[in-house]
Amino acid sequence: MVLSPKALLPLIPFWLLLALSGCGSVEEKELAENPVEPSVCEHEWLLESLSVDGREHRSRLLWKKLWRDRPYFTCDKLGYVRGSAGTNPYLGRFLLSNSGAISWPQVPAVSRMSDARDSSDLERDYLKALPQTDSLSVEGDSLILQSESGKTRLEFKRVE
């Protein structure tokens, strides 16, 4: 007679279950507990406005003409974020809870290409603002990342 794992559970000492629950890496546990909302990562998001440390950047005609220089945000189901910070590409990682709370175990940083370009004020502010955010919400076709204090806010529009 073969017993199912559920049938064996009462036979396993509680202390053994506690010891086994510690197996696996912290990263695996965090990913299992903090999946990224799939709808967020199914789209590319173009920066519409940014506010950090009292400085504001809003979508301007120049941004619309130079799409390649406009900051954008994409992510995958493992929480890696990438895109353009305006001048250079960036890469980072975030964890998102079901409540929309964000943490940044790998702060987004520029990954300079061989034709490295100096960062613009917009790029510096964008990369400074991202890890200062601690909540994420999707409202219609807008993605909003902001800090609890409200001093840092990034708003993106979904790209179709």
mmCIF file with all atom_site columns, C-alpha atoms in Angstrom, residues 23-109:
data_model
loop_
_atom_site.group_PDB
_atom_site.id
_atom_site.type_symbol
_atom_site.label_atom_id
_atom_site.label_alt_id
_atom_site.label_comp_id
_atom_site.label_asym_id
_atom_site.label_entity_id
_atom_site.label_seq_id
_atom_site.pdbx_PDB_ins_code
_atom_site.Cartn_x
_atom_site.Cartn_y
_atom_site.Cartn_z
_atom_site.occupancy
_atom_site.B_iso_or_equiv
_atom_site.pdbx_formal_charge
_atom_site.auth_seq_id
_atom_site.auth_comp_id
_atom_site.auth_asym_id
_atom_site.auth_atom_id
_atom_site.pdbx_PDB_model_num
ATOM 1  C CA . CYS A 1 23  ? 15.612 24.793 2.703   1.00 0.00 ? 23  CYS A CA 1
ATOM 2  C CA . GLY A 1 24  ? 15.898 26.777 -0.508  1.00 0.00 ? 24  GLY A CA 1
ATOM 3  C CA . SER A 1 25  ? 17.412 30.135 -1.126  1.00 0.00 ? 25  SER A CA 1
ATOM 4  C CA . VAL A 1 26  ? 16.021 33.387 0.194   1.00 0.00 ? 26  VAL A CA 1
ATOM 5  C CA . GLU A 1 27  ? 15.687 34.614 -3.386  1.00 0.00 ? 27  GLU A CA 1
ATOM 6  C CA . GLU A 1 28  ? 13.442 31.660 -4.309  1.00 0.00 ? 28  GLU A CA 1
ATOM 7  C CA . LYS A 1 29  ? 11.230 32.317 -1.286  1.00 0.00 ? 29  LYS A CA 1
ATOM 8  C CA . GLU A 1 30  ? 10.968 36.027 -2.036  1.00 0.00 ? 30  GLU A CA 1
ATOM 9  C CA . LEU A 1 31  ? 9.975  35.325 -5.621  1.00 0.00 ? 31  LEU A CA 1
ATOM 10 C CA . ALA A 1 32  ? 7.337  32.835 -4.537  1.00 0.00 ? 32  ALA A CA 1
ATOM 11 C CA . GLU A 1 33  ? 5.921  35.253 -1.964  1.00 0.00 ? 33  GLU A CA 1
ATOM 12 C CA . ASN A 1 34  ? 6.180  38.370 -4.124  1.00 0.00 ? 34  ASN A CA 1
ATOM 13 C CA . PRO A 1 35  ? 5.170  37.635 -7.689  1.00 0.00 ? 35  PRO A CA 1
ATOM 14 C CA . VAL A 1 36  ? 5.079  40.619 -10.003 1.00 0.00 ? 36  VAL A CA 1
ATOM 15 C CA . GLU A 1 37  ? 1.587  41.470 -11.213 1.00 0.00 ? 37  GLU A CA 1
ATOM 16 C CA . PRO A 1 38  ? 1.529  39.926 -14.708 1.00 0.00 ? 38  PRO A CA 1
ATOM 17 C CA . SER A 1 39  ? -0.427 42.781 -16.299 1.00 0.00 ? 39  SER A CA 1
ATOM 18 C CA . VAL A 1 40  ? 2.350  45.216 -15.384 1.00 0.00 ? 40  VAL A CA 1
ATOM 19 C CA . CYS A 1 41  ? 4.999  43.161 -17.163 1.00 0.00 ? 41  CYS A CA 1
ATOM 20 C CA . GLU A 1 42  ? 2.923  42.462 -20.249 1.00 0.00 ? 42  GLU A CA 1
ATOM 21 C CA . HIS A 1 43  ? 3.446  46.018 -21.488 1.00 0.00 ? 43  HIS A CA 1
ATOM 22 C CA . GLU A 1 44  ? 6.081  48.632 -22.120 1.00 0.00 ? 44  GLU A CA 1
ATOM 23 C CA . TRP A 1 45  ? 5.514  51.872 -20.211 1.00 0.00 ? 45  TRP A CA 1
ATOM 24 C CA . LEU A 1 46  ? 6.681  55.308 -21.437 1.00 0.00 ? 46  LEU A CA 1
ATOM 25 C CA . LEU A 1 47  ? 7.440  57.974 -18.841 1.00 0.00 ? 47  LEU A CA 1
ATOM 26 C CA . GLU A 1 48  ? 4.798  60.687 -18.787 1.00 0.00 ? 48  GLU A CA 1
ATOM 27 C CA . SER A 1 49  ? 5.889  62.617 -15.690 1.00 0.00 ? 49  SER A CA 1
ATOM 28 C CA . LEU A 1 50  ? 8.466  62.415 -12.920 1.00 0.00 ? 50  LEU A CA 1
ATOM 29 C CA . SER A 1 51  ? 8.774  64.216 -9.608  1.00 0.00 ? 51  SER A CA 1
ATOM 30 C CA . VAL A 1 52  ? 11.758 63.724 -7.297  1.00 0.00 ? 52  VAL A CA 1
ATOM 31 C CA . ASP A 1 53  ? 13.317 65.993 -4.647  1.00 0.00 ? 53  ASP A CA 1
ATOM 32 C CA . GLY A 1 54  ? 11.148 68.927 -5.728  1.00 0.00 ? 54  GLY A CA 1
ATOM 33 C CA . ARG A 1 55  ? 12.158 68.672 -9.401  1.00 0.00 ? 55  ARG A CA 1
ATOM 34 C CA . GLU A 1 56  ? 9.547  67.816 -11.996 1.00 0.00 ? 56  GLU A CA 1
ATOM 35 C CA . HIS A 1 57  ? 9.857  66.496 -15.521 1.00 0.00 ? 57  HIS A CA 1
ATOM 36 C CA . ARG A 1 58  ? 6.759  66.357 -17.713 1.00 0.00 ? 58  ARG A CA 1
ATOM 37 C CA . SER A 1 59  ? 6.171  65.008 -21.183 1.00 0.00 ? 59  SER A CA 1
ATOM 38 C CA . ARG A 1 60  ? 7.235  67.670 -23.639 1.00 0.00 ? 60  ARG A CA 1
ATOM 39 C CA . LEU A 1 61  ? 7.118  68.011 -27.382 1.00 0.00 ? 61  LEU A CA 1
ATOM 40 C CA . LEU A 1 62  ? 10.840 67.131 -27.457 1.00 0.00 ? 62  LEU A CA 1
ATOM 41 C CA . TRP A 1 63  ? 10.116 63.798 -25.713 1.00 0.00 ? 63  TRP A CA 1
ATOM 42 C CA . LYS A 1 64  ? 7.514  62.964 -28.328 1.00 0.00 ? 64  LYS A CA 1
ATOM 43 C CA . LYS A 1 65  ? 9.898  63.625 -31.211 1.00 0.00 ? 65  LYS A CA 1
ATOM 44 C CA . LEU A 1 66  ? 12.808 61.702 -29.720 1.00 0.00 ? 66  LEU A CA 1
ATOM 45 C CA . TRP A 1 67  ? 11.222 58.430 -28.579 1.00 0.00 ? 67  TRP A CA 1
ATOM 46 C CA . ARG A 1 68  ? 14.603 56.757 -28.330 1.00 0.00 ? 68  ARG A CA 1
ATOM 47 C CA . ASP A 1 69  ? 15.582 59.297 -25.658 1.00 0.00 ? 69  ASP A CA 1
ATOM 48 C CA . ARG A 1 70  ? 12.348 58.964 -23.689 1.00 0.00 ? 70  ARG A CA 1
ATOM 49 C CA . PRO A 1 71  ? 12.610 56.900 -20.488 1.00 0.00 ? 71  PRO A CA 1
ATOM 50 C CA . TYR A 1 72  ? 10.618 53.690 -20.469 1.00 0.00 ? 72  TYR A CA 1
ATOM 51 C CA . PHE A 1 73  ? 10.006 50.823 -18.071 1.00 0.00 ? 73  PHE A CA 1
ATOM 52 C CA . THR A 1 74  ? 9.553  47.110 -18.724 1.00 0.00 ? 74  THR A CA 1
ATOM 53 C CA . CYS A 1 75  ? 9.734  44.130 -16.393 1.00 0.00 ? 75  CYS A CA 1
ATOM 54 C CA . ASP A 1 76  ? 9.447  40.373 -16.413 1.00 0.00 ? 76  ASP A CA 1
ATOM 55 C CA . LYS A 1 77  ? 7.692  37.894 -14.134 1.00 0.00 ? 77  LYS A CA 1
ATOM 56 C CA . LEU A 1 78  ? 10.904 37.448 -12.095 1.00 0.00 ? 78  LEU A CA 1
ATOM 57 C CA . GLY A 1 79  ? 10.964 41.147 -11.228 1.00 0.00 ? 79  GLY A CA 1
ATOM 58 C CA . TYR A 1 80  ? 13.807 42.323 -13.454 1.00 0.00 ? 80  TYR A CA 1
ATOM 59 C CA . VAL A 1 81  ? 13.258 45.857 -14.717 1.00 0.00 ? 81  VAL A CA 1
ATOM 60 C CA . ARG A 1 82  ? 14.929 47.285 -17.770 1.00 0.00 ? 82  ARG A CA 1
ATOM 61 C CA . GLY A 1 83  ? 14.506 50.005 -20.282 1.00 0.00 ? 83  GLY A CA 1
ATOM 62 C CA . SER A 1 84  ? 16.023 53.288 -21.239 1.00 0.00 ? 84  SER A CA 1
ATOM 63 C CA . ALA A 1 85  ? 16.655 55.943 -18.645 1.00 0.00 ? 85  ALA A CA 1
ATOM 64 C CA . GLY A 1 86  ? 16.568 58.558 -21.383 1.00 0.00 ? 86  GLY A CA 1
ATOM 65 C CA . THR A 1 87  ? 20.133 58.373 -22.635 1.00 0.00 ? 87  THR A CA 1
ATOM 66 C CA . ASN A 1 88  ? 21.435 54.941 -21.614 1.00 0.00 ? 88  ASN A CA 1
ATOM 67 C CA . PRO A 1 89  ? 19.837 51.535 -20.956 1.00 0.00 ? 89  PRO A CA 1
ATOM 68 C CA . TYR A 1 90  ? 19.316 50.433 -17.360 1.00 0.00 ? 90  TYR A CA 1
ATOM 69 C CA . LEU A 1 91  ? 18.775 47.169 -15.496 1.00 0.00 ? 91  LEU A CA 1
ATOM 70 C CA . GLY A 1 92  ? 17.557 46.448 -11.972 1.00 0.00 ? 92  GLY A CA 1
ATOM 71 C CA . ARG A 1 93  ? 15.240 44.245 -9.960  1.00 0.00 ? 93  ARG A CA 1
ATOM 72 C CA . PHE A 1 94  ? 12.233 44.823 -7.766  1.00 0.00 ? 94  PHE A CA 1
ATOM 73 C CA . LEU A 1 95  ? 9.857  42.733 -5.668  1.00 0.00 ? 95  LEU A CA 1
ATOM 74 C CA . LEU A 1 96  ? 6.158  43.506 -5.656  1.00 0.00 ? 96  LEU A CA 1
ATOM 75 C CA . SER A 1 97  ? 3.724  42.304 -3.011  1.00 0.00 ? 97  SER A CA 1
ATOM 76 C CA . ASN A 1 98  ? 0.047  41.626 -3.649  1.00 0.00 ? 98  ASN A CA 1
ATOM 77 C CA . SER A 1 99  ? -0.749 44.907 -1.893  1.00 0.00 ? 99  SER A CA 1
ATOM 78 C CA . GLY A 1 100 ? 1.360  46.868 -4.417  1.00 0.00 ? 100 GLY A CA 1
ATOM 79 C CA . ALA A 1 101 ? 4.319  47.475 -2.070  1.00 0.00 ? 101 ALA A CA 1
ATOM 80 C CA . ILE A 1 102 ? 7.694  47.543 -3.855  1.00 0.00 ? 102 ILE A CA 1
ATOM 81 C CA . SER A 1 103 ? 11.189 46.831 -2.621  1.00 0.00 ? 103 SER A CA 1
ATOM 82 C CA . TRP A 1 104 ? 14.377 47.142 -4.694  1.00 0.00 ? 104 TRP A CA 1
ATOM 83 C CA . PRO A 1 105 ? 16.920 44.357 -3.981  1.00 0.00 ? 105 PRO A CA 1
ATOM 84 C CA . GLN A 1 106 ? 18.893 45.440 -7.075  1.00 0.00 ? 106 GLN A CA 1
ATOM 85 C CA . VAL A 1 107 ? 18.724 49.193 -7.597  1.00 0.00 ? 107 VAL A CA 1
ATOM 86 C CA . PRO A 1 108 ? 18.352 50.091 -11.301 1.00 0.00 ? 108 PRO A CA 1
ATOM 87 C CA . ALA A 1 109 ? 21.652 51.235 -12.747 1.00 0.00 ? 109 ALA A CA 1
#
